[in-house]
Amino acid sequence: MDYTPEQIRQWDRDYVWHPFTPMKDYDEQDPLIIESGDGVRLKDIDGNWYYDGVSSVWLNVHGHHVSEINQAIQDQLQKIAHSTILGQGNVPVTLLARKLNNVTPSAITRFFFSDSGASAVEVALKMAIQFWANQGNSRKTRILGFTTNYHGDTMGAMAVAPDPLFHWPFMASLPQHPRAPYPDCYRCPLNLRYPECRLACADLVEEAIRDKQEVLAAVIIEPVQGAGGIIPTPPGFLSRMRALCDEYQVLFIADEVATGVGRTGKYWAIEHDEVTPDILCIGKGITGGYLPLSVTAATEAIYQQFYCAAKDRKALYHGHSYAGNQLGARAAVANLDLIESTQLITHVEEMARTIEPEIEALRDLPYVGDVRQKGLMIGVELSKDPKTRTPFPYARQAGRIIQEIARAKGMILRPIGNVVIFMPPLASTADELRAMTAILRGSLEEGQSRLSQEEEA
Ligand code: PMP
């Protein structure tokens, strides 16, 4: 393919509608257009290199251009790129399902394939509602979600995590589901402190579940809230949720699209609380960040409620054309093999500990309100006044100021509102992580004057 950087820039402006992007703001910037990548870095069309400080939106595992995964995809291409798994099988997806059976909690035994995190969530919601309907209980049609959680941008996923800021045109179209306060310790809904609070916030959730138990099919939760600002659930909260779900006969859905496959220093974030969900949503890192593939994993008890002949009409009638794509499945197998052979989960745990002092030290900076870390999932919350925990107004786009500075210093970040998110590729070495955290600190330091100037303006 022949093109010049200028042509690509122009064609990008002329034809591409970027996801989750206010296009006027985008057009006012010098666009960043990536041409290649190697290890933990990306190269743009002008030849500039950047650290991939957000793992290409939280999915990269071993870095870019990884020979083992490249080779696996090339080998697969020699055989076939895609054939459907609706009513028939394929080899890579079978091998992947078997592998997943080994790395997920032992009670999880069945793996349903789709192509994005949002579709993994849609499937989970439908599985949960139909699980009860198949048993003759058609009242259980509601899902309890948590405030400020995020589950994807399709209608069902939005419905369990509606956000008036982004979803305002759809609010009236979405089915109504109940919500409980997420255990956000920085902004505790009860103004208490962990651990003295003894998880009083879980009592609020219990009330919500008890109130709605007749109509609740499931509870859905992010074990560490991602897009809502990197907020880990306090220890013990998830196990309490599990117990409540058992007590009130409600299914437990863990959305591990962002946290799964090692991101938090365990294979699954639910392991921090030794919890087994009924349904586990997996996406992003499952293919190492190579190809779109996602999984809704379920226990045998769930699967058995759908096990039937056509005449019984209890099957899960859901499927995407590219479900179980061979190239994606083959990449995922290579990714999981590499996680095992490089002992990557232990590496993430070690690296998280290695950079923790530098991350914690960011608290000393004037506009840093809070710093949160779970494994290599890190959020730095900017605050207009850290003492009173006052946020910068959304319109200030405080995080974007830091993003721009970091880019000029050679690292790509993608903030969400006031939270600067730092999610390096999981295989990053200690030296690479030190270089990245130095850029993060440098950007926050340099950003101070801009934040204060704009403050005065
Ligand atoms: N759930 C969570 C927890 C996520 O973080 C995301 C994506 N950021 C999704 C679901 C949706 O995944 P996708 O963008 O692949 O649809």
Short mmCIF file of N, CA and C in Angstrom, two decimals, residues 41-172:
data_model
loop_
_atom_site.label_atom_id
_atom_site.label_comp_id
_atom_site.label_asym_id
_atom_site.label_seq_id
_atom_site.Cartn_x
_atom_site.Cartn_y
_atom_site.Cartn_z
N ARG A 41 6.07 -0.41 22.75
CA ARG A 41 6.00 0.91 22.11
C ARG A 41 5.29 0.87 20.76
N LEU A 42 4.79 2.04 20.40
CA LEU A 42 4.06 2.21 19.14
C LEU A 42 4.76 3.29 18.33
N LYS A 43 4.72 3.14 17.00
CA LYS A 43 5.35 4.15 16.14
C LYS A 43 4.30 4.81 15.27
N ASP A 44 4.33 6.15 15.19
CA ASP A 44 3.32 6.83 14.37
C ASP A 44 3.81 6.98 12.92
N ILE A 45 2.96 7.56 12.08
CA ILE A 45 3.29 7.63 10.64
C ILE A 45 4.47 8.58 10.36
N ASP A 46 4.84 9.39 11.35
CA ASP A 46 6.00 10.27 11.15
C ASP A 46 7.28 9.67 11.73
N GLY A 47 7.16 8.46 12.26
CA GLY A 47 8.35 7.78 12.78
C GLY A 47 8.62 8.03 14.26
N ASN A 48 7.70 8.71 14.97
CA ASN A 48 7.90 8.93 16.41
C ASN A 48 7.45 7.70 17.20
N TRP A 49 8.22 7.38 18.24
CA TRP A 49 7.89 6.23 19.10
C TRP A 49 7.27 6.69 20.41
N TYR A 50 6.30 5.91 20.88
CA TYR A 50 5.63 6.23 22.15
C TYR A 50 5.48 4.95 22.97
N TYR A 51 5.63 5.07 24.29
CA TYR A 51 5.23 3.95 25.15
C TYR A 51 3.71 3.82 25.07
N ASP A 52 3.24 2.58 25.04
CA ASP A 52 1.79 2.32 25.01
C ASP A 52 1.30 2.27 26.46
N GLY A 53 1.12 3.44 27.05
CA GLY A 53 0.80 3.53 28.48
C GLY A 53 -0.60 3.10 28.86
N VAL A 54 -1.42 2.77 27.86
CA VAL A 54 -2.76 2.25 28.17
C VAL A 54 -3.01 0.90 27.48
N SER A 55 -1.93 0.25 27.07
CA SER A 55 -2.06 -1.08 26.46
C SER A 55 -3.12 -1.09 25.35
N SER A 56 -3.13 0.01 24.54
CA SER A 56 -4.09 0.11 23.43
C SER A 56 -5.53 -0.13 23.91
N VAL A 57 -5.88 0.66 24.90
CA VAL A 57 -7.15 0.56 25.64
C VAL A 57 -7.29 -0.78 26.39
N TRP A 58 -6.25 -1.02 27.21
CA TRP A 58 -6.29 -2.01 28.29
C TRP A 58 -6.26 -3.46 27.82
N LEU A 59 -5.74 -3.71 26.62
CA LEU A 59 -5.81 -5.11 26.20
C LEU A 59 -4.47 -5.75 25.89
N ASN A 60 -3.42 -4.96 25.76
CA ASN A 60 -2.17 -5.59 25.35
C ASN A 60 -1.53 -6.35 26.52
N VAL A 61 -1.00 -7.52 26.22
CA VAL A 61 -0.45 -8.38 27.28
C VAL A 61 1.08 -8.50 27.17
N HIS A 62 1.55 -9.06 26.05
CA HIS A 62 2.99 -9.35 25.92
C HIS A 62 3.73 -8.28 25.11
N GLY A 63 3.05 -7.19 24.80
CA GLY A 63 3.64 -6.18 23.93
C GLY A 63 3.12 -6.38 22.51
N HIS A 64 3.65 -5.57 21.60
CA HIS A 64 3.22 -5.64 20.19
C HIS A 64 4.24 -6.43 19.40
N HIS A 65 3.77 -7.02 18.32
CA HIS A 65 4.66 -7.73 17.39
C HIS A 65 5.41 -8.85 18.11
N VAL A 66 4.63 -9.70 18.76
CA VAL A 66 5.20 -10.79 19.57
C VAL A 66 5.36 -12.02 18.66
N SER A 67 6.59 -12.51 18.57
CA SER A 67 6.84 -13.53 17.54
C SER A 67 5.96 -14.77 17.73
N GLU A 68 5.75 -15.20 18.96
CA GLU A 68 4.96 -16.44 19.19
C GLU A 68 3.51 -16.26 18.71
N ILE A 69 2.94 -15.08 18.98
CA ILE A 69 1.54 -14.89 18.58
C ILE A 69 1.48 -14.64 17.07
N ASN A 70 2.45 -13.88 16.54
CA ASN A 70 2.50 -13.68 15.08
C ASN A 70 2.53 -15.03 14.37
N GLN A 71 3.42 -15.90 14.87
CA GLN A 71 3.61 -17.21 14.22
C GLN A 71 2.32 -18.04 14.29
N ALA A 72 1.67 -18.00 15.45
CA ALA A 72 0.44 -18.79 15.62
C ALA A 72 -0.61 -18.32 14.61
N ILE A 73 -0.73 -17.02 14.42
CA ILE A 73 -1.73 -16.51 13.48
C ILE A 73 -1.34 -16.89 12.05
N GLN A 74 -0.04 -16.78 11.75
CA GLN A 74 0.40 -17.16 10.40
C GLN A 74 0.14 -18.64 10.14
N ASP A 75 0.41 -19.48 11.14
CA ASP A 75 0.15 -20.93 10.98
C ASP A 75 -1.34 -21.16 10.72
N GLN A 76 -2.15 -20.46 11.49
CA GLN A 76 -3.60 -20.63 11.34
C GLN A 76 -4.06 -20.18 9.95
N LEU A 77 -3.44 -19.08 9.48
CA LEU A 77 -3.82 -18.54 8.16
C LEU A 77 -3.57 -19.55 7.05
N GLN A 78 -2.57 -20.40 7.26
CA GLN A 78 -2.29 -21.44 6.25
C GLN A 78 -3.43 -22.45 6.19
N LYS A 79 -4.24 -22.49 7.26
CA LYS A 79 -5.33 -23.48 7.29
C LYS A 79 -6.65 -22.81 6.93
N ILE A 80 -7.09 -21.88 7.74
CA ILE A 80 -8.34 -21.17 7.47
C ILE A 80 -8.41 -19.96 8.41
N ALA A 81 -9.06 -18.90 7.94
CA ALA A 81 -9.20 -17.69 8.77
C ALA A 81 -10.48 -17.74 9.60
N HIS A 82 -11.56 -18.19 8.97
CA HIS A 82 -12.82 -18.21 9.70
C HIS A 82 -13.81 -19.20 9.12
N SER A 83 -14.50 -19.89 10.01
CA SER A 83 -15.73 -20.60 9.64
C SER A 83 -16.61 -20.50 10.89
N THR A 84 -17.90 -20.59 10.70
CA THR A 84 -18.80 -20.33 11.83
C THR A 84 -18.73 -21.42 12.91
N ILE A 85 -19.09 -21.05 14.15
CA ILE A 85 -19.28 -22.10 15.18
C ILE A 85 -20.76 -22.24 15.55
N LEU A 86 -21.64 -21.64 14.76
CA LEU A 86 -23.06 -21.87 14.99
C LEU A 86 -23.39 -23.29 14.53
N GLY A 87 -23.65 -24.16 15.47
CA GLY A 87 -24.02 -25.53 15.14
C GLY A 87 -22.91 -26.39 14.59
N GLN A 88 -21.68 -25.92 14.60
CA GLN A 88 -20.53 -26.74 14.21
C GLN A 88 -19.29 -26.23 14.96
N GLY A 89 -18.19 -27.00 14.88
CA GLY A 89 -17.03 -26.61 15.67
C GLY A 89 -15.86 -26.15 14.83
N ASN A 90 -14.83 -25.69 15.50
CA ASN A 90 -13.54 -25.50 14.82
C ASN A 90 -12.42 -25.84 15.79
N VAL A 91 -11.24 -26.10 15.26
CA VAL A 91 -10.16 -26.63 16.10
C VAL A 91 -9.67 -25.60 17.13
N PRO A 92 -9.28 -24.37 16.69
CA PRO A 92 -8.71 -23.44 17.69
C PRO A 92 -9.68 -23.11 18.83
N VAL A 93 -10.96 -22.98 18.51
CA VAL A 93 -11.91 -22.63 19.56
C VAL A 93 -12.05 -23.77 20.58
N THR A 94 -11.96 -25.00 20.10
CA THR A 94 -12.03 -26.15 21.00
C THR A 94 -10.82 -26.15 21.93
N LEU A 95 -9.63 -25.90 21.33
CA LEU A 95 -8.41 -25.88 22.15
C LEU A 95 -8.46 -24.73 23.16
N LEU A 96 -9.02 -23.60 22.72
CA LEU A 96 -9.11 -22.45 23.62
C LEU A 96 -10.06 -22.74 24.78
N ALA A 97 -11.22 -23.33 24.47
CA ALA A 97 -12.19 -23.62 25.53
C ALA A 97 -11.56 -24.56 26.57
N ARG A 98 -10.79 -25.52 26.09
CA ARG A 98 -10.15 -26.47 27.02
C ARG A 98 -9.15 -25.75 27.91
N LYS A 99 -8.39 -24.84 27.30
CA LYS A 99 -7.42 -24.05 28.07
C LYS A 99 -8.12 -23.18 29.10
N LEU A 100 -9.21 -22.54 28.65
CA LEU A 100 -9.95 -21.67 29.57
C LEU A 100 -10.47 -22.45 30.76
N ASN A 101 -10.84 -23.69 30.49
CA ASN A 101 -11.32 -24.55 31.57
C ASN A 101 -10.23 -24.74 32.64
N ASN A 102 -8.97 -24.74 32.18
CA ASN A 102 -7.86 -24.92 33.13
C ASN A 102 -7.53 -23.66 33.91
N VAL A 103 -7.80 -22.49 33.32
CA VAL A 103 -7.34 -21.27 34.00
C VAL A 103 -8.46 -20.49 34.70
N THR A 104 -9.71 -20.92 34.50
CA THR A 104 -10.81 -20.24 35.21
C THR A 104 -11.13 -21.04 36.49
N PRO A 105 -11.88 -20.45 37.43
CA PRO A 105 -12.23 -21.19 38.65
C PRO A 105 -12.87 -22.54 38.29
N SER A 106 -12.64 -23.56 39.13
CA SER A 106 -13.00 -24.92 38.73
C SER A 106 -14.50 -25.09 38.47
N ALA A 107 -15.35 -24.29 39.12
CA ALA A 107 -16.79 -24.45 38.89
C ALA A 107 -17.23 -23.91 37.52
N ILE A 108 -16.37 -23.14 36.87
CA ILE A 108 -16.70 -22.60 35.54
C ILE A 108 -16.27 -23.63 34.50
N THR A 109 -17.24 -24.10 33.72
CA THR A 109 -16.92 -25.22 32.82
C THR A 109 -17.33 -25.00 31.36
N ARG A 110 -18.11 -23.95 31.07
CA ARG A 110 -18.65 -23.79 29.71
C ARG A 110 -18.32 -22.40 29.17
N PHE A 111 -17.96 -22.36 27.89
CA PHE A 111 -17.42 -21.12 27.31
C PHE A 111 -18.16 -20.75 26.04
N PHE A 112 -18.78 -19.58 26.06
CA PHE A 112 -19.60 -19.09 24.95
C PHE A 112 -18.84 -17.93 24.30
N PHE A 113 -18.62 -18.00 22.99
CA PHE A 113 -17.72 -17.06 22.34
C PHE A 113 -18.45 -15.95 21.58
N SER A 114 -17.94 -14.73 21.70
CA SER A 114 -18.43 -13.60 20.91
C SER A 114 -17.21 -12.77 20.47
N ASP A 115 -17.43 -11.50 20.18
CA ASP A 115 -16.33 -10.75 19.57
C ASP A 115 -16.00 -9.40 20.22
N SER A 116 -16.65 -9.05 21.32
CA SER A 116 -16.28 -7.80 22.01
C SER A 116 -16.69 -7.94 23.48
N GLY A 117 -16.15 -7.08 24.30
CA GLY A 117 -16.50 -7.12 25.72
C GLY A 117 -17.98 -6.86 25.91
N ALA A 118 -18.51 -5.87 25.17
CA ALA A 118 -19.93 -5.55 25.31
C ALA A 118 -20.80 -6.76 24.95
N SER A 119 -20.41 -7.50 23.90
CA SER A 119 -21.24 -8.67 23.58
C SER A 119 -21.09 -9.77 24.61
N ALA A 120 -19.92 -9.88 25.24
CA ALA A 120 -19.78 -10.87 26.32
C ALA A 120 -20.75 -10.51 27.45
N VAL A 121 -20.92 -9.21 27.70
CA VAL A 121 -21.85 -8.77 28.75
C VAL A 121 -23.30 -9.02 28.31
N GLU A 122 -23.63 -8.68 27.06
CA GLU A 122 -24.99 -8.92 26.57
C GLU A 122 -25.36 -10.39 26.76
N VAL A 123 -24.44 -11.26 26.42
CA VAL A 123 -24.69 -12.70 26.54
C VAL A 123 -24.91 -13.06 28.02
N ALA A 124 -24.09 -12.48 28.89
CA ALA A 124 -24.22 -12.78 30.33
C ALA A 124 -25.61 -12.38 30.83
N LEU A 125 -26.08 -11.20 30.41
CA LEU A 125 -27.39 -10.73 30.88
C LEU A 125 -28.49 -11.65 30.36
N LYS A 126 -28.38 -12.03 29.09
CA LYS A 126 -29.41 -12.91 28.51
C LYS A 126 -29.36 -14.30 29.16
N MET A 127 -28.15 -14.79 29.40
CA MET A 127 -27.99 -16.10 30.06
C MET A 127 -28.69 -16.06 31.42
N ALA A 128 -28.44 -14.96 32.17
CA ALA A 128 -28.97 -14.87 33.54
C ALA A 128 -30.49 -14.85 33.51
N ILE A 129 -31.07 -14.04 32.63
CA ILE A 129 -32.54 -13.92 32.61
C ILE A 129 -33.16 -15.24 32.14
N GLN A 130 -32.56 -15.81 31.10
CA GLN A 130 -33.14 -17.05 30.56
C GLN A 130 -32.92 -18.25 31.50
N PHE A 131 -31.85 -18.18 32.29
CA PHE A 131 -31.60 -19.25 33.27
C PHE A 131 -32.84 -19.44 34.16
N TRP A 132 -33.42 -18.31 34.58
CA TRP A 132 -34.61 -18.40 35.43
C TRP A 132 -35.85 -18.72 34.60
N ALA A 133 -35.95 -18.09 33.42
CA ALA A 133 -37.13 -18.33 32.58
C ALA A 133 -37.23 -19.81 32.21
N ASN A 134 -36.09 -20.43 31.92
CA ASN A 134 -36.10 -21.85 31.55
C ASN A 134 -36.61 -22.74 32.69
N GLN A 135 -36.56 -22.18 33.92
CA GLN A 135 -37.07 -22.95 35.06
C GLN A 135 -38.50 -22.56 35.40
N GLY A 136 -39.11 -21.78 34.51
CA GLY A 136 -40.50 -21.38 34.72
C GLY A 136 -40.66 -20.10 35.52
N ASN A 137 -39.56 -19.45 35.84
CA ASN A 137 -39.66 -18.20 36.61
C ASN A 137 -39.42 -17.02 35.66
N SER A 138 -40.50 -16.44 35.18
CA SER A 138 -40.33 -15.34 34.22
C SER A 138 -40.42 -13.98 34.90
N ARG A 139 -40.41 -13.96 36.22
CA ARG A 139 -40.41 -12.67 36.92
C ARG A 139 -39.00 -12.12 37.07
N LYS A 140 -38.02 -13.03 37.08
CA LYS A 140 -36.64 -12.57 37.32
C LYS A 140 -36.05 -12.02 36.02
N THR A 141 -36.30 -10.75 35.79
CA THR A 141 -35.87 -10.12 34.53
C THR A 141 -35.00 -8.89 34.77
N ARG A 142 -34.73 -8.57 36.03
CA ARG A 142 -33.94 -7.36 36.33
C ARG A 142 -32.53 -7.75 36.77
N ILE A 143 -31.60 -6.83 36.52
CA ILE A 143 -30.20 -7.07 36.89
C ILE A 143 -29.77 -5.93 37.80
N LEU A 144 -29.19 -6.25 38.92
CA LEU A 144 -28.71 -5.18 39.80
C LEU A 144 -27.29 -4.79 39.37
N GLY A 145 -27.14 -3.53 38.98
CA GLY A 145 -25.81 -3.02 38.62
C GLY A 145 -25.31 -2.07 39.70
N PHE A 146 -24.11 -1.58 39.51
CA PHE A 146 -23.52 -0.65 40.49
C PHE A 146 -23.28 0.71 39.86
N THR A 147 -23.54 1.73 40.62
CA THR A 147 -23.35 3.10 40.12
C THR A 147 -21.91 3.26 39.63
N THR A 148 -21.77 3.99 38.55
CA THR A 148 -20.48 4.32 37.91
C THR A 148 -19.71 3.13 37.31
N ASN A 149 -20.26 1.90 37.39
CA ASN A 149 -19.62 0.80 36.65
C ASN A 149 -19.85 1.01 35.16
N TYR A 150 -19.06 0.33 34.35
CA TYR A 150 -19.19 0.42 32.89
C TYR A 150 -19.13 -1.00 32.34
N HIS A 151 -20.06 -1.31 31.43
CA HIS A 151 -20.07 -2.67 30.88
C HIS A 151 -20.07 -2.71 29.37
N GLY A 152 -19.91 -1.55 28.70
CA GLY A 152 -19.89 -1.56 27.23
C GLY A 152 -20.96 -0.64 26.68
N ASP A 153 -20.95 -0.48 25.36
CA ASP A 153 -21.78 0.55 24.73
C ASP A 153 -22.98 0.02 23.96
N THR A 154 -23.29 -1.25 24.05
CA THR A 154 -24.50 -1.75 23.40
C THR A 154 -25.69 -1.50 24.34
N MET A 155 -26.91 -1.64 23.80
CA MET A 155 -28.08 -1.21 24.58
C MET A 155 -28.22 -1.97 25.91
N GLY A 156 -28.04 -3.28 25.89
CA GLY A 156 -28.19 -4.06 27.13
C GLY A 156 -27.13 -3.68 28.14
N ALA A 157 -25.89 -3.53 27.67
CA ALA A 157 -24.78 -3.19 28.57
C ALA A 157 -24.97 -1.79 29.13
N MET A 158 -25.48 -0.87 28.30
CA MET A 158 -25.75 0.49 28.80
C MET A 158 -26.85 0.45 29.85
N ALA A 159 -27.84 -0.41 29.62
CA ALA A 159 -29.01 -0.44 30.51
C ALA A 159 -28.63 -0.81 31.94
N VAL A 160 -27.57 -1.62 32.11
CA VAL A 160 -27.18 -1.99 33.48
C VAL A 160 -26.13 -1.03 34.03
N ALA A 161 -25.73 -0.06 33.23
CA ALA A 161 -24.76 0.94 33.71
C ALA A 161 -25.01 2.27 33.01
N PRO A 162 -26.23 2.79 33.11
CA PRO A 162 -26.51 4.03 32.38
C PRO A 162 -25.75 5.21 32.96
N ASP A 163 -25.21 6.03 32.09
CA ASP A 163 -24.45 7.20 32.51
C ASP A 163 -25.01 8.41 31.77
N PRO A 164 -25.73 9.26 32.50
CA PRO A 164 -26.41 10.39 31.83
C PRO A 164 -25.44 11.27 31.03
N LEU A 165 -24.18 11.30 31.41
CA LEU A 165 -23.21 12.13 30.69
C LEU A 165 -23.05 11.66 29.24
N PHE A 166 -22.94 10.36 29.06
CA PHE A 166 -22.70 9.82 27.71
C PHE A 166 -23.97 9.24 27.08
N HIS A 167 -24.87 8.74 27.91
CA HIS A 167 -26.01 7.98 27.37
C HIS A 167 -27.31 8.77 27.35
N TRP A 168 -27.23 10.10 27.54
CA TRP A 168 -28.46 10.89 27.71
C TRP A 168 -29.51 10.66 26.61
N PRO A 169 -29.13 10.48 25.32
CA PRO A 169 -30.21 10.33 24.33
C PRO A 169 -30.97 9.02 24.47
N PHE A 170 -30.35 8.06 25.19
CA PHE A 170 -30.93 6.71 25.21
C PHE A 170 -31.64 6.39 26.52
N MET A 171 -31.53 7.29 27.49
CA MET A 171 -32.01 6.96 28.83
C MET A 171 -33.47 6.46 28.79
N ALA A 172 -34.29 7.13 27.96
CA ALA A 172 -35.71 6.74 27.92
C ALA A 172 -35.93 5.42 27.17
#
